[in-house]
């Protein structure tokens, strides 16, 4: 069985969607969810869904091999970033080359980089009067949003759209495509 570990920092809606998608898959399972915020709503979702969840602090993540050791112990085949905001340290990228994927709420290379996440992206897209936006699923390297692109999906932006309605459209793309791309990567 292939094993996914999800990293999340926030509400965990994408994590829950992935967990639910693979719940009945005999070949793939979500082994655990890791978070850098002990108050993240994703922890409540994991508790409700019966998925092991672990909190870690900055020194454990950046200054040691603790996370790599934990991932090895969980027999991780793929690390999935689902709303995880910290930069992945070099030792983790080296331990899991082309085995860490992220979803970005825009069509990279546009609107990527440090500080470009969530509502900040949708506001920038709206402020620049873009006619379309979307999602990018990409491999993670040592730089924010610069890893090789695996998949993109687009949605149109209407003149009446707001950053909030753009976010809703983007979330729908995330929920529809992220689990399917993960499954394809592990098949």
PDB file of C-alpha atoms in Angstrom:
ATOM      1  CA  UNK A   1       0.000   0.000   0.000  1.00  0.00           C
ATOM      2  CA  UNK A   2       1.254   3.499  -0.895  1.00  0.00           C
ATOM      3  CA  UNK A   3       1.373   5.947   2.016  1.00  0.00           C
ATOM      4  CA  UNK A   4       0.747   9.704   1.909  1.00  0.00           C
ATOM      5  CA  UNK A   5       1.688  12.176   4.631  1.00  0.00           C
ATOM      6  CA  UNK A   6      -0.030  15.551   4.389  1.00  0.00           C
ATOM      7  CA  UNK A   7       1.471  18.789   5.731  1.00  0.00           C
ATOM      8  CA  UNK A   8      -1.107  21.500   6.532  1.00  0.00           C
ATOM      9  CA  UNK A   9      -1.078  24.800   8.432  1.00  0.00           C
ATOM     10  CA  UNK A  10      -4.700  25.897   8.442  1.00  0.00           C
ATOM     11  CA  UNK A  11      -8.287  24.746   8.249  1.00  0.00           C
ATOM     12  CA  UNK A  12      -7.464  21.511   6.471  1.00  0.00           C
ATOM     13  CA  UNK A  13     -10.253  21.474   3.882  1.00  0.00           C
ATOM     14  CA  UNK A  14      -7.880  20.153   1.201  1.00  0.00           C
ATOM     15  CA  UNK A  15      -6.465  17.614   3.662  1.00  0.00           C
ATOM     16  CA  UNK A  16      -9.969  16.383   4.487  1.00  0.00           C
ATOM     17  CA  UNK A  17     -10.820  16.156   0.788  1.00  0.00           C
ATOM     18  CA  UNK A  18      -7.700  14.040   0.149  1.00  0.00           C
ATOM     19  CA  UNK A  19      -8.365  11.827   3.185  1.00  0.00           C
ATOM     20  CA  UNK A  20     -11.967  11.260   2.072  1.00  0.00           C
ATOM     21  CA  UNK A  21     -10.912  10.540  -1.515  1.00  0.00           C
ATOM     22  CA  UNK A  22      -8.519   7.774  -0.449  1.00  0.00           C
ATOM     23  CA  UNK A  23     -10.649   6.396   2.404  1.00  0.00           C
ATOM     24  CA  UNK A  24     -11.856   3.425   0.347  1.00  0.00           C
ATOM     25  CA  UNK A  25      -8.817   3.049  -1.922  1.00  0.00           C
ATOM     26  CA  UNK A  26      -7.194  -0.337  -1.262  1.00  0.00           C
ATOM     27  CA  UNK A  27      -3.855   0.797  -2.708  1.00  0.00           C
ATOM     28  CA  UNK A  28      -3.343   4.257  -1.139  1.00  0.00           C
ATOM     29  CA  UNK A  29      -3.822   5.618   2.374  1.00  0.00           C
ATOM     30  CA  UNK A  30      -3.190   8.834   4.265  1.00  0.00           C
ATOM     31  CA  UNK A  31      -0.800   7.663   6.982  1.00  0.00           C
ATOM     32  CA  UNK A  32      -0.746  10.948   8.923  1.00  0.00           C
ATOM     33  CA  UNK A  33      -1.129  14.703   8.861  1.00  0.00           C
ATOM     34  CA  UNK A  34       1.620  16.984  10.170  1.00  0.00           C
ATOM     35  CA  UNK A  35       1.132  20.611  11.152  1.00  0.00           C
ATOM     36  CA  UNK A  36       3.285  23.478  12.350  1.00  0.00           C
ATOM     37  CA  UNK A  37       0.375  25.151  14.186  1.00  0.00           C
ATOM     38  CA  UNK A  38      -0.950  23.555  17.362  1.00  0.00           C
ATOM     39  CA  UNK A  39      -4.187  25.542  16.925  1.00  0.00           C
ATOM     40  CA  UNK A  40      -4.760  24.552  13.275  1.00  0.00           C
ATOM     41  CA  UNK A  41      -8.305  23.418  12.493  1.00  0.00           C
ATOM     42  CA  UNK A  42      -6.831  20.518  10.516  1.00  0.00           C
ATOM     43  CA  UNK A  43      -6.151  18.832  13.884  1.00  0.00           C
ATOM     44  CA  UNK A  44      -9.900  18.800  14.663  1.00  0.00           C
ATOM     45  CA  UNK A  45     -10.626  17.357  11.215  1.00  0.00           C
ATOM     46  CA  UNK A  46      -8.041  14.602  11.742  1.00  0.00           C
ATOM     47  CA  UNK A  47      -9.512  13.752  15.136  1.00  0.00           C
ATOM     48  CA  UNK A  48     -12.997  13.481  13.615  1.00  0.00           C
ATOM     49  CA  UNK A  49     -11.703  11.413  10.675  1.00  0.00           C
ATOM     50  CA  UNK A  50      -9.519   9.116  12.791  1.00  0.00           C
ATOM     51  CA  UNK A  51      -6.269  10.080  11.046  1.00  0.00           C
ATOM     52  CA  UNK A  52      -3.095  10.414  13.160  1.00  0.00           C
ATOM     53  CA  UNK A  53      -1.919  14.012  13.381  1.00  0.00           C
ATOM     54  CA  UNK A  54       1.336  15.438  14.700  1.00  0.00           C
ATOM     55  CA  UNK A  55       2.342  18.961  15.642  1.00  0.00           C
ATOM     56  CA  UNK A  56       5.953  20.079  15.246  1.00  0.00           C
ATOM     57  CA  UNK A  57       7.774  23.324  16.011  1.00  0.00           C
ATOM     58  CA  UNK A  58      10.330  25.277  13.986  1.00  0.00           C
ATOM     59  CA  UNK A  59      13.498  23.730  15.430  1.00  0.00           C
ATOM     60  CA  UNK A  60      12.175  20.185  14.871  1.00  0.00           C
ATOM     61  CA  UNK A  61      11.358  21.086  11.270  1.00  0.00           C
ATOM     62  CA  UNK A  62      14.363  23.155  10.262  1.00  0.00           C
ATOM     63  CA  UNK A  63      17.141  22.339  12.666  1.00  0.00           C
ATOM     64  CA  UNK A  64      17.131  18.579  12.905  1.00  0.00           C
ATOM     65  CA  UNK A  65      16.356  15.398  11.062  1.00  0.00           C
ATOM     66  CA  UNK A  66      13.308  14.702  13.238  1.00  0.00           C
ATOM     67  CA  UNK A  67      10.738  15.207  10.469  1.00  0.00           C
ATOM     68  CA  UNK A  68      12.711  13.129   7.983  1.00  0.00           C
ATOM     69  CA  UNK A  69      12.996  10.387  10.622  1.00  0.00           C
ATOM     70  CA  UNK A  70       9.246  10.567  11.283  1.00  0.00           C
ATOM     71  CA  UNK A  71       8.461  10.343   7.562  1.00  0.00           C
ATOM     72  CA  UNK A  72      10.773   7.331   7.207  1.00  0.00           C
ATOM     73  CA  UNK A  73       9.090   5.718  10.225  1.00  0.00           C
ATOM     74  CA  UNK A  74       5.696   6.257   8.621  1.00  0.00           C
ATOM     75  CA  UNK A  75       7.012   4.605   5.415  1.00  0.00           C
ATOM     76  CA  UNK A  76       6.024   7.674   3.420  1.00  0.00           C
ATOM     77  CA  UNK A  77       5.782   7.347  -0.358  1.00  0.00           C
ATOM     78  CA  UNK A  78       4.575  10.887  -1.051  1.00  0.00           C
ATOM     79  CA  UNK A  79       4.517  14.113   0.967  1.00  0.00           C
ATOM     80  CA  UNK A  80       1.575  16.347   0.078  1.00  0.00           C
ATOM     81  CA  UNK A  81       1.545  20.026   1.026  1.00  0.00           C
ATOM     82  CA  UNK A  82      -2.055  21.183   1.438  1.00  0.00           C
ATOM     83  CA  UNK A  83      -2.044  24.739   2.700  1.00  0.00           C
ATOM     84  CA  UNK A  84       1.353  24.390   4.343  1.00  0.00           C
ATOM     85  CA  UNK A  85       3.136  27.749   4.461  1.00  0.00           C
ATOM     86  CA  UNK A  86       6.687  27.063   5.616  1.00  0.00           C
ATOM     87  CA  UNK A  87       9.526  26.643   3.160  1.00  0.00           C
ATOM     88  CA  UNK A  88      10.630  23.006   2.992  1.00  0.00           C
ATOM     89  CA  UNK A  89      14.179  22.607   4.326  1.00  0.00           C
ATOM     90  CA  UNK A  90      16.904  21.252   2.104  1.00  0.00           C
ATOM     91  CA  UNK A  91      17.348  18.026   4.112  1.00  0.00           C
ATOM     92  CA  UNK A  92      13.691  17.125   3.515  1.00  0.00           C
ATOM     93  CA  UNK A  93      13.875  17.945  -0.211  1.00  0.00           C
ATOM     94  CA  UNK A  94      17.006  15.773  -0.475  1.00  0.00           C
ATOM     95  CA  UNK A  95      15.401  12.888   1.446  1.00  0.00           C
ATOM     96  CA  UNK A  96      12.295  12.933  -0.796  1.00  0.00           C
ATOM     97  CA  UNK A  97      13.353  14.097  -4.281  1.00  0.00           C
ATOM     98  CA  UNK A  98      10.304  14.426  -6.542  1.00  0.00           C
ATOM     99  CA  UNK A  99       8.236  12.942  -3.712  1.00  0.00           C
ATOM    100  CA  UNK A 100       6.951  16.235  -2.263  1.00  0.00           C
ATOM    101  CA  UNK A 101       4.077  17.970  -4.062  1.00  0.00           C
ATOM    102  CA  UNK A 102       2.325  21.253  -3.426  1.00  0.00           C
ATOM    103  CA  UNK A 103      -0.804  22.925  -4.709  1.00  0.00           C
ATOM    104  CA  UNK A 104      -0.682  26.640  -5.469  1.00  0.00           C
ATOM    105  CA  UNK A 105      -3.836  28.747  -5.948  1.00  0.00           C
ATOM    106  CA  UNK A 106      -2.722  30.383  -9.218  1.00  0.00           C
ATOM    107  CA  UNK A 107      -1.211  29.526 -12.577  1.00  0.00           C
ATOM    108  CA  UNK A 108       2.502  29.463 -11.861  1.00  0.00           C
ATOM    109  CA  UNK A 109       4.934  30.976 -12.603  1.00  0.00           C
ATOM    110  CA  UNK A 110       2.616  33.963 -12.057  1.00  0.00           C
ATOM    111  CA  UNK A 111       1.626  34.905  -8.511  1.00  0.00           C
ATOM    112  CA  UNK A 112       4.106  32.591  -6.825  1.00  0.00           C
ATOM    113  CA  UNK A 113       6.942  33.047  -4.393  1.00  0.00           C
ATOM    114  CA  UNK A 114       7.399  33.951  -0.756  1.00  0.00           C
ATOM    115  CA  UNK A 115       4.311  35.529   0.787  1.00  0.00           C
ATOM    116  CA  UNK A 116       2.037  34.589  -2.124  1.00  0.00           C
ATOM    117  CA  UNK A 117      -0.605  32.323  -0.625  1.00  0.00           C
ATOM    118  CA  UNK A 118      -4.350  32.229  -0.067  1.00  0.00           C
ATOM    119  CA  UNK A 119      -6.254  35.495  -0.281  1.00  0.00           C
ATOM    120  CA  UNK A 120      -3.089  37.432  -1.156  1.00  0.00           C
ATOM    121  CA  UNK A 121      -2.941  35.543  -4.458  1.00  0.00           C
ATOM    122  CA  UNK A 122      -6.632  36.064  -5.259  1.00  0.00           C
ATOM    123  CA  UNK A 123      -6.408  39.789  -4.459  1.00  0.00           C
ATOM    124  CA  UNK A 124      -3.345  40.187  -6.715  1.00  0.00           C
ATOM    125  CA  UNK A 125      -5.095  38.312  -9.537  1.00  0.00           C
ATOM    126  CA  UNK A 126      -8.155  40.594  -9.214  1.00  0.00           C
ATOM    127  CA  UNK A 127      -6.067  43.773  -8.877  1.00  0.00           C
ATOM    128  CA  UNK A 128      -4.274  42.894 -12.130  1.00  0.00           C
ATOM    129  CA  UNK A 129      -7.582  42.371 -13.950  1.00  0.00           C
ATOM    130  CA  UNK A 130      -6.687  38.854 -15.052  1.00  0.00           C
ATOM    131  CA  UNK A 131      -9.226  37.044 -17.223  1.00  0.00           C
ATOM    132  CA  UNK A 132      -8.340  33.619 -15.827  1.00  0.00           C
ATOM    133  CA  UNK A 133      -6.671  31.962 -12.882  1.00  0.00           C
ATOM    134  CA  UNK A 134      -6.439  28.420 -11.610  1.00  0.00           C
ATOM    135  CA  UNK A 135      -4.331  25.943  -9.725  1.00  0.00           C
ATOM    136  CA  UNK A 136      -0.852  24.558 -10.160  1.00  0.00           C
ATOM    137  CA  UNK A 137       0.243  21.251  -8.686  1.00  0.00           C
ATOM    138  CA  UNK A 138       4.030  21.084  -8.663  1.00  0.00           C
ATOM    139  CA  UNK A 139       6.997  19.283  -7.183  1.00  0.00           C
ATOM    140  CA  UNK A 140       8.679  21.043  -4.284  1.00  0.00           C
ATOM    141  CA  UNK A 141      12.299  22.095  -4.419  1.00  0.00           C
ATOM    142  CA  UNK A 142      14.349  24.396  -2.192  1.00  0.00           C
ATOM    143  CA  UNK A 143      12.629  27.560  -3.547  1.00  0.00           C
ATOM    144  CA  UNK A 144       9.036  28.716  -3.090  1.00  0.00           C
ATOM    145  CA  UNK A 145       6.810  27.657  -6.015  1.00  0.00           C
ATOM    146  CA  UNK A 146       9.674  26.920  -8.412  1.00  0.00           C
ATOM    147  CA  UNK A 147       9.502  23.120  -8.648  1.00  0.00           C
ATOM    148  CA  UNK A 148       8.534  21.387 -11.889  1.00  0.00           C
ATOM    149  CA  UNK A 149       4.866  21.759 -12.781  1.00  0.00           C
ATOM    150  CA  UNK A 150       2.876  18.524 -12.759  1.00  0.00           C
ATOM    151  CA  UNK A 151      -0.627  19.805 -13.563  1.00  0.00           C
ATOM    152  CA  UNK A 152      -2.590  23.015 -14.061  1.00  0.00           C
ATOM    153  CA  UNK A 153      -6.318  23.716 -14.327  1.00  0.00           C
ATOM    154  CA  UNK A 154      -7.926  27.035 -15.231  1.00  0.00           C
ATOM    155  CA  UNK A 155     -11.076  28.952 -14.424  1.00  0.00           C
ATOM    156  CA  UNK A 156     -12.389  32.143 -15.978  1.00  0.00           C
ATOM    157  CA  UNK A 157     -12.654  35.353 -13.993  1.00  0.00           C
ATOM    158  CA  UNK A 158     -15.710  37.516 -14.578  1.00  0.00           C
ATOM    159  CA  UNK A 159     -15.498  41.306 -14.157  1.00  0.00           C
ATOM    160  CA  UNK A 160     -17.934  40.985 -11.235  1.00  0.00           C
ATOM    161  CA  UNK A 161     -15.766  38.442  -9.399  1.00  0.00           C
ATOM    162  CA  UNK A 162     -14.218  39.453  -6.090  1.00  0.00           C
ATOM    163  CA  UNK A 163     -11.176  37.911  -4.406  1.00  0.00           C
ATOM    164  CA  UNK A 164     -13.680  35.834  -2.372  1.00  0.00           C
ATOM    165  CA  UNK A 165     -15.523  34.468  -5.424  1.00  0.00           C
ATOM    166  CA  UNK A 166     -12.201  33.818  -7.150  1.00  0.00           C
ATOM    167  CA  UNK A 167     -11.126  31.837  -4.066  1.00  0.00           C
ATOM    168  CA  UNK A 168     -14.322  29.745  -4.284  1.00  0.00           C
ATOM    169  CA  UNK A 169     -13.647  28.910  -7.934  1.00  0.00           C
ATOM    170  CA  UNK A 170     -10.043  27.993  -7.160  1.00  0.00           C
ATOM    171  CA  UNK A 171     -11.082  25.803  -4.198  1.00  0.00           C
ATOM    172  CA  UNK A 172     -13.427  23.864  -6.479  1.00  0.00           C
ATOM    173  CA  UNK A 173     -10.522  23.159  -8.833  1.00  0.00           C
ATOM    174  CA  UNK A 174      -8.363  22.071  -5.886  1.00  0.00           C
ATOM    175  CA  UNK A 175     -10.999  19.678  -4.548  1.00  0.00           C
ATOM    176  CA  UNK A 176     -11.653  18.209  -7.986  1.00  0.00           C
ATOM    177  CA  UNK A 177      -8.094  17.745  -9.211  1.00  0.00           C
ATOM    178  CA  UNK A 178      -5.629  17.420  -6.311  1.00  0.00           C
ATOM    179  CA  UNK A 179      -6.643  13.908  -5.174  1.00  0.00           C
ATOM    180  CA  UNK A 180      -6.756  12.641  -8.774  1.00  0.00           C
ATOM    181  CA  UNK A 181      -3.251  13.961  -9.506  1.00  0.00           C
ATOM    182  CA  UNK A 182      -1.957  12.407  -6.260  1.00  0.00           C
ATOM    183  CA  UNK A 183      -3.493   9.051  -7.254  1.00  0.00           C
ATOM    184  CA  UNK A 184      -1.883   9.258 -10.693  1.00  0.00           C
ATOM    185  CA  UNK A 185       1.528  10.036  -9.142  1.00  0.00           C
ATOM    186  CA  UNK A 186       1.265   6.969  -6.903  1.00  0.00           C
ATOM    187  CA  UNK A 187      -0.094   4.572  -9.545  1.00  0.00           C
TER     188      UNK A 187
END
